Amino acid sequence: MIVKKEFYNIKCDCCGRVADEMWHDTEEIVRYIATESGWLLHWDKAYCPDCYDFDGNDNLIIKKGE
């Protein structure tokens, strides 16, 4: 039997990295696990832990994309 099932994941808007360990049934679970794993969800963008930082004044710094 062939069964089709959709899964959700997250992709960094800066470097294009996909979180291979985050395939889940709902978008809400992916959002929760991503933020718990250090990903930043900012407006309609997602950034992996390697692509963002905060300066000494807590200003968001996004690294240049590829």
mmCIF file of C-alpha atoms in Angstrom:
data_model
loop_
_atom_site.group_PDB
_atom_site.id
_atom_site.type_symbol
_atom_site.label_atom_id
_atom_site.label_comp_id
_atom_site.label_asym_id
_atom_site.label_seq_id
_atom_site.Cartn_x
_atom_site.Cartn_y
_atom_site.Cartn_z
ATOM 1 C CA MET A 1 0.000 0.000 0.000
ATOM 2 C CA ILE A 2 1.232 3.471 -0.829
ATOM 3 C CA VAL A 3 0.385 6.183 1.661
ATOM 4 C CA LYS A 4 0.930 9.896 1.158
ATOM 5 C CA LYS A 5 1.592 12.117 4.146
ATOM 6 C CA GLU A 6 2.731 15.738 4.262
ATOM 7 C CA PHE A 7 5.388 16.961 6.661
ATOM 8 C CA TYR A 8 6.610 20.424 7.591
ATOM 9 C CA ASN A 9 10.154 21.683 8.085
ATOM 10 C CA ILE A 10 11.989 25.004 8.265
ATOM 11 C CA LYS A 11 14.508 26.560 5.863
ATOM 12 C CA CYS A 12 16.873 29.432 6.657
ATOM 13 C CA ASP A 13 16.109 32.523 4.581
ATOM 14 C CA CYS A 14 19.775 33.509 4.751
ATOM 15 C CA CYS A 15 21.862 30.400 3.952
ATOM 16 C CA GLY A 16 19.185 27.964 2.771
ATOM 17 C CA ARG A 17 19.903 25.358 5.450
ATOM 18 C CA VAL A 18 17.048 22.937 6.112
ATOM 19 C CA ALA A 19 16.708 21.517 9.610
ATOM 20 C CA ASP A 20 16.830 17.834 8.661
ATOM 21 C CA GLU A 21 15.832 16.733 12.158
ATOM 22 C CA MET A 22 12.628 18.786 12.154
ATOM 23 C CA TRP A 23 10.135 16.931 9.949
ATOM 24 C CA HIS A 24 6.792 17.160 11.767
ATOM 25 C CA ASP A 25 3.078 16.867 11.126
ATOM 26 C CA THR A 26 2.166 20.495 11.819
ATOM 27 C CA GLU A 27 3.649 23.911 11.189
ATOM 28 C CA GLU A 28 3.045 24.839 14.827
ATOM 29 C CA ILE A 29 5.258 22.003 16.090
ATOM 30 C CA VAL A 30 8.039 22.989 13.679
ATOM 31 C CA ARG A 31 7.857 26.617 14.850
ATOM 32 C CA TYR A 32 8.038 25.558 18.494
ATOM 33 C CA ILE A 33 10.934 23.114 18.035
ATOM 34 C CA ALA A 34 12.821 25.552 15.795
ATOM 35 C CA THR A 35 12.732 28.329 18.386
ATOM 36 C CA GLU A 36 13.719 25.864 21.124
ATOM 37 C CA SER A 37 16.672 24.802 18.920
ATOM 38 C CA GLY A 38 18.000 28.335 18.474
ATOM 39 C CA TRP A 39 16.317 29.314 15.220
ATOM 40 C CA LEU A 40 14.978 32.860 14.964
ATOM 41 C CA LEU A 41 11.530 33.430 13.474
ATOM 42 C CA HIS A 42 11.398 37.140 12.654
ATOM 43 C CA TRP A 43 8.350 38.491 10.831
ATOM 44 C CA ASP A 44 7.961 36.185 7.827
ATOM 45 C CA LYS A 45 11.622 35.047 7.833
ATOM 46 C CA ALA A 46 13.436 32.148 9.517
ATOM 47 C CA TYR A 47 17.138 32.220 10.428
ATOM 48 C CA CYS A 48 19.277 29.305 11.579
ATOM 49 C CA PRO A 49 21.568 29.835 14.596
ATOM 50 C CA ASP A 50 24.577 30.439 12.295
ATOM 51 C CA CYS A 51 22.969 33.321 10.398
ATOM 52 C CA TYR A 52 21.979 35.801 13.077
ATOM 53 C CA ASP A 53 23.347 37.426 16.203
ATOM 54 C CA PHE A 54 22.613 40.332 18.502
ATOM 55 C CA ASP A 55 24.989 43.220 19.140
ATOM 56 C CA GLY A 56 25.748 44.723 22.560
ATOM 57 C CA ASN A 57 22.534 46.764 22.408
ATOM 58 C CA ASP A 58 20.350 43.741 21.579
ATOM 59 C CA ASN A 59 19.973 44.856 17.955
ATOM 60 C CA LEU A 60 19.430 41.995 15.536
ATOM 61 C CA ILE A 61 22.274 41.366 13.083
ATOM 62 C CA ILE A 62 21.541 39.163 10.068
ATOM 63 C CA LYS A 63 24.607 37.783 8.311
ATOM 64 C CA LYS A 64 24.841 38.079 4.536
ATOM 65 C CA GLY A 65 23.150 35.278 2.614
ATOM 66 C CA GLU A 66 24.813 33.094 0.023
#
